[in-house]
Coordinates of C-alpha atoms in Angstrom, one line a residue:
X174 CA 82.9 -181.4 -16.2
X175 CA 81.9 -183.3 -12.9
X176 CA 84.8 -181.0 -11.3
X177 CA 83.0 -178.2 -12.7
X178 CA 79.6 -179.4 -11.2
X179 CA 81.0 -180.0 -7.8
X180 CA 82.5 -176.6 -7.6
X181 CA 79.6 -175.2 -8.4
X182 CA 77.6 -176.8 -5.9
X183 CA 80.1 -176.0 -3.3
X184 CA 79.8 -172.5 -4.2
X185 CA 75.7 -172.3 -4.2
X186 CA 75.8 -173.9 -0.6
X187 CA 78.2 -171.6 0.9
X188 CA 76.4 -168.8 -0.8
X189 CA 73.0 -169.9 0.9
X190 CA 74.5 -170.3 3.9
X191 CA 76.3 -166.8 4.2
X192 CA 73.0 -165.5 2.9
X193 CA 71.1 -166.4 6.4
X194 CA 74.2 -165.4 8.2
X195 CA 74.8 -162.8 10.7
X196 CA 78.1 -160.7 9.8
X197 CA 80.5 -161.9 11.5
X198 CA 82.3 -158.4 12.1
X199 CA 78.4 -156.4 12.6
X200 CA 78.4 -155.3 16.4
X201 CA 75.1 -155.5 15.4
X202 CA 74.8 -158.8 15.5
X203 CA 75.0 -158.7 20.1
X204 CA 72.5 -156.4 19.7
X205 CA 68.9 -158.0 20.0
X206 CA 65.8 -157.3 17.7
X207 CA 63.5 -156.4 20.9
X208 CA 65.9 -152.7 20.9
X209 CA 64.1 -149.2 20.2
X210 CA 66.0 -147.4 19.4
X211 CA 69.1 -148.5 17.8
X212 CA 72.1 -146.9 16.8
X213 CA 75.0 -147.2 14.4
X214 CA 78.4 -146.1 13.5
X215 CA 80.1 -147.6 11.2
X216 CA 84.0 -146.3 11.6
X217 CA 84.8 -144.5 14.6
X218 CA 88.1 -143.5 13.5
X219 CA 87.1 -141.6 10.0
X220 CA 83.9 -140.1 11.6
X221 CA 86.1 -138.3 14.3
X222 CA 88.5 -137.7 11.9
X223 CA 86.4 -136.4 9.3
X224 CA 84.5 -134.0 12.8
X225 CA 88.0 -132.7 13.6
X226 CA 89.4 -131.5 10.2
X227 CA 85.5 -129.3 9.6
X228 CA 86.4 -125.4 9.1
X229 CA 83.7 -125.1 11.6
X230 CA 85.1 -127.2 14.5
X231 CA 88.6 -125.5 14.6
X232 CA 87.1 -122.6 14.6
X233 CA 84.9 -123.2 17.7
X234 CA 88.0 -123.5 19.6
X235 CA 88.0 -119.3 19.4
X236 CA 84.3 -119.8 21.3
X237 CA 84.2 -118.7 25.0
X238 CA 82.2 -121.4 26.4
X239 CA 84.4 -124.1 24.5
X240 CA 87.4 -123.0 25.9
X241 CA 85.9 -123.1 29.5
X242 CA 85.2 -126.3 28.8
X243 CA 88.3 -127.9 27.4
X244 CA 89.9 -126.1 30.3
X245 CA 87.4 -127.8 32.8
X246 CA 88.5 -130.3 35.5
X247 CA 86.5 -133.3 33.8
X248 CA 88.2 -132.3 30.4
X249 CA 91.4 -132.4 32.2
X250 CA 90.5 -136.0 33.4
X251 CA 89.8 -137.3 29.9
X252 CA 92.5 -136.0 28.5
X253 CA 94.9 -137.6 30.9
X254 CA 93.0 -141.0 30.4
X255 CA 93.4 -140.9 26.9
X256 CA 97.4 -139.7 27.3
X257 CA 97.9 -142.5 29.9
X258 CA 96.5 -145.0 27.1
X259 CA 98.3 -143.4 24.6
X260 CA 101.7 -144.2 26.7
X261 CA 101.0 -147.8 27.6
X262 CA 99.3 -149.0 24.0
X263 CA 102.5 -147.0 22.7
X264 CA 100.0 -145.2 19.8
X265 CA 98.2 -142.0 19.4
X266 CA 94.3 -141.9 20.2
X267 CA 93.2 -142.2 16.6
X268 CA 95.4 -145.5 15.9
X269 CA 93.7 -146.9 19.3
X270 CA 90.4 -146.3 18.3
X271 CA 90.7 -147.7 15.2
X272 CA 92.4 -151.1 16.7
X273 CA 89.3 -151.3 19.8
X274 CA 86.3 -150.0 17.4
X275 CA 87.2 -150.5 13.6
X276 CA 85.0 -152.7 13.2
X277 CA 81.6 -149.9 14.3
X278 CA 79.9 -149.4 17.3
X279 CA 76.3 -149.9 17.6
X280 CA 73.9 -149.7 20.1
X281 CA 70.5 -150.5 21.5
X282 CA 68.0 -149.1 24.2
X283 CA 64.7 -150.1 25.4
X284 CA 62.8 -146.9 26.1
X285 CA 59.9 -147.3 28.5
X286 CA 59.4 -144.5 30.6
X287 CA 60.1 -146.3 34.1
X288 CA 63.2 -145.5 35.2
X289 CA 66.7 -145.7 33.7
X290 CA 66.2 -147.2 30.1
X291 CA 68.1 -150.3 29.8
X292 CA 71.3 -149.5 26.7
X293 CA 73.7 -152.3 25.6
X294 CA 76.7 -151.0 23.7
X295 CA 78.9 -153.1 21.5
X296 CA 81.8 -152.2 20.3
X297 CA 83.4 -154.2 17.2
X298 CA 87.6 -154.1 17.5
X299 CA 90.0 -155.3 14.5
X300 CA 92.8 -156.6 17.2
X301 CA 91.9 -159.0 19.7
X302 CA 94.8 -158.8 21.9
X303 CA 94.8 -155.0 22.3
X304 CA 90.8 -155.4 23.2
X305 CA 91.8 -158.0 25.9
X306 CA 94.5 -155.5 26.9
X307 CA 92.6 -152.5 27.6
X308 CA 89.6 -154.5 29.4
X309 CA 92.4 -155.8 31.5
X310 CA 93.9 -152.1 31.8
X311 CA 90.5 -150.5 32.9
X312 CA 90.2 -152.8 35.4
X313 CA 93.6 -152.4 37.1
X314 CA 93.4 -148.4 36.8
X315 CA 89.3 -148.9 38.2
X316 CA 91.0 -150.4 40.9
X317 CA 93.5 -148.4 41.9
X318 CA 91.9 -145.4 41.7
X319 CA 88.6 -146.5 43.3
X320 CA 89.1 -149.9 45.0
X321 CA 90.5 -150.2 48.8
X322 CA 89.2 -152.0 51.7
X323 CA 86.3 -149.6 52.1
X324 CA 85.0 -148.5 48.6
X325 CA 81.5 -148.6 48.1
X326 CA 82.1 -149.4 44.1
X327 CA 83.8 -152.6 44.3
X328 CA 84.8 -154.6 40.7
X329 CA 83.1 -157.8 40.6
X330 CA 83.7 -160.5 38.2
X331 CA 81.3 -163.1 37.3
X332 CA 80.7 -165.7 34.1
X333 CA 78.1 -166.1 32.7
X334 CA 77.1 -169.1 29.5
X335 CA 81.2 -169.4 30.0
X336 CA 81.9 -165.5 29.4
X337 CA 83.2 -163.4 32.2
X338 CA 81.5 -160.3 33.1
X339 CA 82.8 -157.4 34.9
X340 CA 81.1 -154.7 37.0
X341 CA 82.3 -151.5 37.5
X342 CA 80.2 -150.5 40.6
X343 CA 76.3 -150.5 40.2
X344 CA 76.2 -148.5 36.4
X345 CA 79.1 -150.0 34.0
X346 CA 78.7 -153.8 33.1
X347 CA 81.6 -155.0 30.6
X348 CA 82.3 -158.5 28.7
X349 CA 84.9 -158.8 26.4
X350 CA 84.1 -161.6 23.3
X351 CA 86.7 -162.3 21.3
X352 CA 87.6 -158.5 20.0
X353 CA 84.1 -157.4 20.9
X354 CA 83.5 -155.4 23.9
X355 CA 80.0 -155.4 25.5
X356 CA 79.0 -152.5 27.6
X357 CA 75.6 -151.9 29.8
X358 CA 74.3 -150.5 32.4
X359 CA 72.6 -152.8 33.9
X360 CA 73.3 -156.7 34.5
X361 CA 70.1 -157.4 32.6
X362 CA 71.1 -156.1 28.9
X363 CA 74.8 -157.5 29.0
X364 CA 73.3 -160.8 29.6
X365 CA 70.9 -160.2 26.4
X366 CA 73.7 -159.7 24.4
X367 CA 75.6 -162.8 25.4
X368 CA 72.5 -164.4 24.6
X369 CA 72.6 -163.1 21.5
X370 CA 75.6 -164.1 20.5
X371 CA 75.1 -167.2 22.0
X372 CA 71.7 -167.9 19.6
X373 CA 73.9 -166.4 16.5
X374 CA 76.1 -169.3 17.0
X375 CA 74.0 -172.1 17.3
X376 CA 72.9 -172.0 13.9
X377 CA 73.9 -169.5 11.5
X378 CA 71.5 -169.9 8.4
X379 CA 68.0 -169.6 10.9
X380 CA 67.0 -166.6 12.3
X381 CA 68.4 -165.4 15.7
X382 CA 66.1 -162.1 16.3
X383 CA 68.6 -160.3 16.3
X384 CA 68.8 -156.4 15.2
X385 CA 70.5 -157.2 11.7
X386 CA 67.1 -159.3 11.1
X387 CA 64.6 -156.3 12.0
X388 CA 62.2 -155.7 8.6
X389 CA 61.7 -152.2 9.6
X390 CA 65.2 -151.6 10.4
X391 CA 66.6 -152.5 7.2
X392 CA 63.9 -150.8 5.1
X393 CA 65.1 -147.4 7.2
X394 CA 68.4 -148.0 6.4
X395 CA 67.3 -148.7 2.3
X396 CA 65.4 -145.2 2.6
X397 CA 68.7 -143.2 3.6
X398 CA 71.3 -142.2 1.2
X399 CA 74.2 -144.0 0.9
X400 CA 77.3 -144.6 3.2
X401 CA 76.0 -142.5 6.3
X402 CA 79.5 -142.2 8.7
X403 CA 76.8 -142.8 11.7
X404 CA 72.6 -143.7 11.8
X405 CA 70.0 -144.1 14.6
X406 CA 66.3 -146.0 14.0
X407 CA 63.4 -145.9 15.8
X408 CA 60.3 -147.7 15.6
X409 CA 57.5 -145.3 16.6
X410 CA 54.9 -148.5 17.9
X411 CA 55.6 -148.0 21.3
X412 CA 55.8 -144.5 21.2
X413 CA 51.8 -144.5 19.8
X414 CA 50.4 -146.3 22.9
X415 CA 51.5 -143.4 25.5
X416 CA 48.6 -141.0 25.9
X417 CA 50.9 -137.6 25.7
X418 CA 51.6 -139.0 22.4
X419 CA 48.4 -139.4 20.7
X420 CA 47.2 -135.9 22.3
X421 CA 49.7 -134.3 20.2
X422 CA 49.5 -136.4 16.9
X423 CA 45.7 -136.1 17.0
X424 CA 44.6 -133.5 14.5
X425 CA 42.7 -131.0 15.0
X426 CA 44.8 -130.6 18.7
X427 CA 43.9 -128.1 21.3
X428 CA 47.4 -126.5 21.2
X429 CA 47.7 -124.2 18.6
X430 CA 51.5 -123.5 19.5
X431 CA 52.1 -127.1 18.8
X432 CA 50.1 -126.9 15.6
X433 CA 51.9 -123.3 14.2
X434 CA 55.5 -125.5 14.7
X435 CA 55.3 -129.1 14.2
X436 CA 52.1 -129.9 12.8
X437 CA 53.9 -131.3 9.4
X438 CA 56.2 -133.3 11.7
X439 CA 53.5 -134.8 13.9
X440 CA 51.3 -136.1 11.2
X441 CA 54.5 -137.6 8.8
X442 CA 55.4 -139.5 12.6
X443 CA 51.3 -140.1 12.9
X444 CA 51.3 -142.1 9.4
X445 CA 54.7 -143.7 9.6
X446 CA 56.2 -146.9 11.4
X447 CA 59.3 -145.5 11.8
X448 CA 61.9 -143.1 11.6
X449 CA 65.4 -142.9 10.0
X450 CA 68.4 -140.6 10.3
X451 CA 71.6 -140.5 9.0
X452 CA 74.5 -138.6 9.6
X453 CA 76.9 -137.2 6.5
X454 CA 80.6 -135.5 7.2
X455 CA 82.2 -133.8 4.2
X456 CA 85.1 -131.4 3.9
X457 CA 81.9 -128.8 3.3
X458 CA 80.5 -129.6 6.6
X459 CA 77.5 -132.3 8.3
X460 CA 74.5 -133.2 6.7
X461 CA 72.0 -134.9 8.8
X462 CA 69.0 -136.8 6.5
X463 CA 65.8 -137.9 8.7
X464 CA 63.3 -140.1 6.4
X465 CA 59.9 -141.4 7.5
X466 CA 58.0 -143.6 5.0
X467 CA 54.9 -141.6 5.6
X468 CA 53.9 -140.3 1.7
X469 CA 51.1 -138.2 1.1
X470 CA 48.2 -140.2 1.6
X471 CA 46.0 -139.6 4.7
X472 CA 47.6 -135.7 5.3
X473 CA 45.4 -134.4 7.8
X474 CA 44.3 -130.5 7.0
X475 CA 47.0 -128.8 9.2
X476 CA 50.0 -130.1 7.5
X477 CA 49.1 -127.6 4.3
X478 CA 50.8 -124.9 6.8
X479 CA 54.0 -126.8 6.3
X480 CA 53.5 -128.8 3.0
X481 CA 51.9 -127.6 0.1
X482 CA 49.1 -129.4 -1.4
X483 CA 49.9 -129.4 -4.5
X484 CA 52.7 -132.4 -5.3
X485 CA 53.8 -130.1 -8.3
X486 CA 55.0 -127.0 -5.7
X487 CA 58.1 -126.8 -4.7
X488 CA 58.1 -127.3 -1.0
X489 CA 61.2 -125.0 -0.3
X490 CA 63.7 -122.7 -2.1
X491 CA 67.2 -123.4 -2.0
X492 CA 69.8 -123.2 0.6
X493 CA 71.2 -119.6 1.6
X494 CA 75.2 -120.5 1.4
X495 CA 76.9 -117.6 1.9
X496 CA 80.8 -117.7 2.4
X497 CA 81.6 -119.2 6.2
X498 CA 78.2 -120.6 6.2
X499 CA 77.2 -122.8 9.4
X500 CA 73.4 -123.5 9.2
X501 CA 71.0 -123.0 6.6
X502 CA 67.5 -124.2 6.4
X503 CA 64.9 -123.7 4.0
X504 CA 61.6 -124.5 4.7
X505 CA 57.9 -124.4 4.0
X506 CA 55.3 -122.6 6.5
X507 CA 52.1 -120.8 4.8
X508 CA 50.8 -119.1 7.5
X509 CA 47.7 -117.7 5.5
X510 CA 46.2 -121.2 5.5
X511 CA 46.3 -120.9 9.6
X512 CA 43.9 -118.4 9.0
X513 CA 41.6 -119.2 6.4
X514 CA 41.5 -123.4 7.3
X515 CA 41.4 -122.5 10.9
X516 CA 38.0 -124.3 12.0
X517 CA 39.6 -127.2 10.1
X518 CA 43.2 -126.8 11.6
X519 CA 42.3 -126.2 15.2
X520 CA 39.7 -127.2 17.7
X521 CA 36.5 -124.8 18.2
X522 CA 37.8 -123.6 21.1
X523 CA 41.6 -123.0 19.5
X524 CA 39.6 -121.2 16.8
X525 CA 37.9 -118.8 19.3
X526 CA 40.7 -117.8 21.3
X527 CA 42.6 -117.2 18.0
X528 CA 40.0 -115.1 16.3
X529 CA 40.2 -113.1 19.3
X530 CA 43.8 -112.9 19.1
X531 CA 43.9 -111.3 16.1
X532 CA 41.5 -108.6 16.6
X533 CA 43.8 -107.7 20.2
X534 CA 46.9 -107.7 17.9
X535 CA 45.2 -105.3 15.2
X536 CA 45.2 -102.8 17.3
X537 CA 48.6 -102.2 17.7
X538 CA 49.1 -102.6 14.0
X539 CA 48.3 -99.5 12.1
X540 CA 47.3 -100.0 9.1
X541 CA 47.3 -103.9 8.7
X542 CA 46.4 -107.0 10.3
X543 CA 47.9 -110.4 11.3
X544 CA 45.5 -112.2 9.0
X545 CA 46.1 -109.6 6.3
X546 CA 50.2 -109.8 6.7
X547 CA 49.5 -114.1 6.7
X548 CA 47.9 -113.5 3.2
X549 CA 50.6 -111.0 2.1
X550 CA 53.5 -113.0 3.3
X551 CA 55.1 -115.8 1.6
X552 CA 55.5 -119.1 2.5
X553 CA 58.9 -119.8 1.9
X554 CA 61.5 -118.4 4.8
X555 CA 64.9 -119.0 5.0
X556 CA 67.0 -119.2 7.8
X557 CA 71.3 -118.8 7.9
X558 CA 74.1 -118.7 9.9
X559 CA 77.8 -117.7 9.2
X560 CA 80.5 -117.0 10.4
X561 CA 81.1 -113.4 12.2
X562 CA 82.6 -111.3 9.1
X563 CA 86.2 -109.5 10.6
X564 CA 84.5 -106.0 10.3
X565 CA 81.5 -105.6 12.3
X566 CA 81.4 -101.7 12.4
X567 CA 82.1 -102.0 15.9
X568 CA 85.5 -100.7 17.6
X569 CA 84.6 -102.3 20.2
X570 CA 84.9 -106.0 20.0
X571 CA 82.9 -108.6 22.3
X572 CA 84.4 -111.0 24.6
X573 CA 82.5 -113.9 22.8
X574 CA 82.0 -114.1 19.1
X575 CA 78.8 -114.8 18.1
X576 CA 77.9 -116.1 14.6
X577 CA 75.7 -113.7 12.4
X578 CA 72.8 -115.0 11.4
X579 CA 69.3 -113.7 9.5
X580 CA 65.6 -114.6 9.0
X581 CA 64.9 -114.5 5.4
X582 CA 60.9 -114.4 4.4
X583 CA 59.3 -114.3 0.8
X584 CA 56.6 -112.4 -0.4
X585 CA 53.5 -112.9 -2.3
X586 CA 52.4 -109.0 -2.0
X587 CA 55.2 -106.2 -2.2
X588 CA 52.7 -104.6 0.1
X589 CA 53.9 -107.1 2.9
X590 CA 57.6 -105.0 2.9
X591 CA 56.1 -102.0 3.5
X592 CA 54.3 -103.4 6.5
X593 CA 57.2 -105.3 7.5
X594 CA 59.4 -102.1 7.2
X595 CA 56.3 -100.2 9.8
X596 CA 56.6 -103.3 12.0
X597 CA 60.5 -103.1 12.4
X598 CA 60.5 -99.3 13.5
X599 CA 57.9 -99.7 15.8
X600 CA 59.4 -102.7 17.1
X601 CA 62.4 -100.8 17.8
X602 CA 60.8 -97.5 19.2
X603 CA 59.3 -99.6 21.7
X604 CA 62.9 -101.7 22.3
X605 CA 64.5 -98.2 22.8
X606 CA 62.7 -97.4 26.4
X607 CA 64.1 -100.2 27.7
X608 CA 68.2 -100.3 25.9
X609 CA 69.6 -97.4 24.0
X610 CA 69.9 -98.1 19.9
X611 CA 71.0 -96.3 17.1
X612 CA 69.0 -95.9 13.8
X613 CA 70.8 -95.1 10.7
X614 CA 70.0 -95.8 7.0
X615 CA 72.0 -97.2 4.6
X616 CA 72.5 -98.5 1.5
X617 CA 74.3 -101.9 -0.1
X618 CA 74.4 -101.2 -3.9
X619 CA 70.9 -100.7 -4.8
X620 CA 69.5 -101.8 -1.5
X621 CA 68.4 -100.1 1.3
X622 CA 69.0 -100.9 4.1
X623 CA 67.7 -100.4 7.6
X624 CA 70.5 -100.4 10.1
X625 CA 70.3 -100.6 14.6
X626 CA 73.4 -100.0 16.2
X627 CA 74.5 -100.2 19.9
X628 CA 76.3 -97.0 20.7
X629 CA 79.4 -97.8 22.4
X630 CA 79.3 -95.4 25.3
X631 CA 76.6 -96.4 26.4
X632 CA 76.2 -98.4 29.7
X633 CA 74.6 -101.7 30.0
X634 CA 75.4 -103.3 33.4
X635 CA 73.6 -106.7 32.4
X636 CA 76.2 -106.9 29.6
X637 CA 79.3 -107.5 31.0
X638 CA 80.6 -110.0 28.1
X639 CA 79.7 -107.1 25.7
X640 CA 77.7 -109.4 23.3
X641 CA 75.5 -106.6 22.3
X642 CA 78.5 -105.8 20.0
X643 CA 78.1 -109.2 18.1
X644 CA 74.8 -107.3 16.6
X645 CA 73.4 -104.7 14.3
X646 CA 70.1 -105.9 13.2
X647 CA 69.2 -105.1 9.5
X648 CA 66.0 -104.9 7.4
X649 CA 66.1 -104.6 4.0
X650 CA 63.2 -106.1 1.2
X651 CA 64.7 -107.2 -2.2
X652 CA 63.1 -107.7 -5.4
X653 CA 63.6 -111.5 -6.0

């Protein structure tokens, strides 16, 4: 029995003491609690493996621009950095990464506006030796290539609290802890992080102020889904005190643009503390999740145009997913309430110059109104992005291969498709004096369509790429 009691103690005081603990293993732990914002990723290795094996991202090697850049002179360079510590660590890329960052990278910044924003990187290895190893490697080949009796960028070694500190020139400050690799640029934030881990040392069960201790930070993190493969946090105090900022959170504001796009986003940032973000990689593609711990309590009026009022409404319809999709978003935006809350959503003279807006557009639309096409229209659009289909009832094919993509509104009035119909002819009678198009009608099944066509030969010198053949805008309204 007294066995039994001792262990038991012995237990509870190492539990209490790993409780107030820093992980030992959390790159976190360098990074002090004083850093807005802060990032995470958790495995390197699995996040780029898990990037590399999406549908999506083999596929972009097909894209124009991406292949200009993988055949660029500063992809070249990389790529020869990476073989050349491929050959001397005798392992392929993703082994080394997983050996120098297994363990996550994190890092903070301190974002103040005045001049380069102080960042301190650390980066969590599983095997010591092959950490000390590349430091010592990247110091020899900074050398080499950029050393000599004249060089302006000079390594430079110091210590400092009995670490050594390199400098790679003015911008790249490195210290190597045990398997952990400290990176800034500036002298300043490396030296905060060997404080850091310093403090972390001196006594384990207090607090240390470090990142892993941030209130805020770990109530972001509780707010997130599970398990995200990377994360970012950003506490929104500072951001409050700068005078652009509260001229745009203020509600009503004098920019109506501002207002039409965000105004749902600037007054969940206006009531929250912080934000949250997480990053998601699945065999189906990346899911990005941003939370803000903002609720419904103190909405300010303009945020109906992007949330409904009512808890019980749905606030968006479901995802578009057709086959090869790439982006989808659904979304809320009731555009009718920009009309009829307007002396509550804008300021008096925002409401003016709107009013008078409208009347100026109704007279180039016959037979409606923008006010009465706000009312008619729904307030749930859609918007998608796939992958170009193999026939695109072109012969000719374009240099670069665009995605397709489509706007997708709803309807309260069937009336609003008739108008929408009137407004995509005209649109396109007026497009035709400047480019050539083709109008044909079609249908799909049931469904008529309205089809544009470029006709292929036709001139268009500004084309040269002959992306107009990536397109053939279509209408049609469906009964949903």
């Amino acid at each position: 029995m007294r066995r039994l009691r001792l262990l038991l103690a012995v237990t509870l005081l190492l539990a209490a003491n790993s409780a107030g603990a820093a992980p030992q293993d959390d790159p976190l732990r360098f990074v002090p609690g004083k850093a807005n914002p802060i990032v995470r990723v958790d495995q390197p290795r699995k996040l780029a493996d898990a990037l590399l094996g999406l549908d999506a991202g083999r596929g972009a090697e097909k894209l124009q621009f991406v292949r200009d850049f993988l055949e660029s002179a500063n992809a070249r360079r990389v790529f020869e950095f990476i073989a050349y510590y491929e050959r001397d660590f005798g392992a392929k890329w993703p082994d080394v990464l997983d050996r120098l960052a297994g363990g996550g990278i994190a890092l903070g910044a301190q974002i103040s506006g005045e001049g380069d924003a102080p960042v301190l990187l650390a980066v969590q290895g599983r095997d010591e030796a092959l950490v000390r190893k590349f430091v010592e490697k990247a110091a020899a080949l900074f050398e080499e290539v950029a050393g000599g009796p004249e060089a302006k960028q000079k390594l430079k070694r110091a210590k400092y609290k009995d670490h050594e500190g390199m400098s790679f020139g003015d911008g790249l400050y490195v210290c190597r802890i045990d398997a952990a690799l400290l990176i800034s640029n500036k002298g300043e934030p490396l030296k905060a992080g060997i404080d850091q881990h310093v403090a972390n040392g001196k006594s384990p069960a207090s607090k240390t102020g470090s990142a892993l201790e941030l209130p805020r930070l770990q109530q972001g993190l509780k707010l997130l889904p599970p398990d995200p493969q990377a994360w970012i946090w950003y506490d929104f105090d500072y951001l409050k005190t700068l005078e652009q900022a509260k001229n745009v959170l203020t509600s009503p504001r004098n920019d109506i643009v501002i207002t039409f796009l965000f105004a749902g986003w600037l007054d969940i940032v206006r009531r929250s503390d912080f934000v949250a973000a997480g990053l998601y990689v699945k065999n189906e593609g990346v899911t990005i999740t941003v939370r803000m711990p903002a609720g419904r309590k103190g909405m300010a009026d303009d945020v109906e145009l992007h949330l409904p009022a009512d808890p019980k409404v749905s606030a968006s319809l479901p995802l578009l997913e057709p086959k090869g999709v790439l982006f989808s978003h659904s979304f809320y935006q009731d555009l009718s309430t920009l009309w009829t809350k307007r002396d509550r959503m804008m300021s008096a003279q925002s409401a003016k110059d709107f009013d008078m807006g409208v009347k100026q557009a109704s007279r180039f639309l016959p037979g409606t109104s923008p006010d009465r096409l706000f009312a008619q229209m729904g307030p749930y659009p859609r918007l998608v992005a796939a992958q170009r289909p193999p026939a695109s009832g072109y012969k000719v094919e374009p240099n670069v291969k665009l995605p397709s993509f489509a706007y997708v509104a709803s309807m309260r009035d069937p009336a609003f498709a008739k108008s929408a119909d009137l407004l995509v002819r005209g649109g396109f009678a007026v497009a035709s004096t400047q480019f050539t198009t083709r109008m044909t009608e079609e249908k799909y099944g049931d469904i008529p369509l309205l089809c544009y066509r470029f006709p292929e030969n036709g001139k268009f010198p500004d084309d040269t790429e002959n992306l107009r053949f990536n397109f053939s805008p279509t209408f049609a309204s469906v009964q949903d």
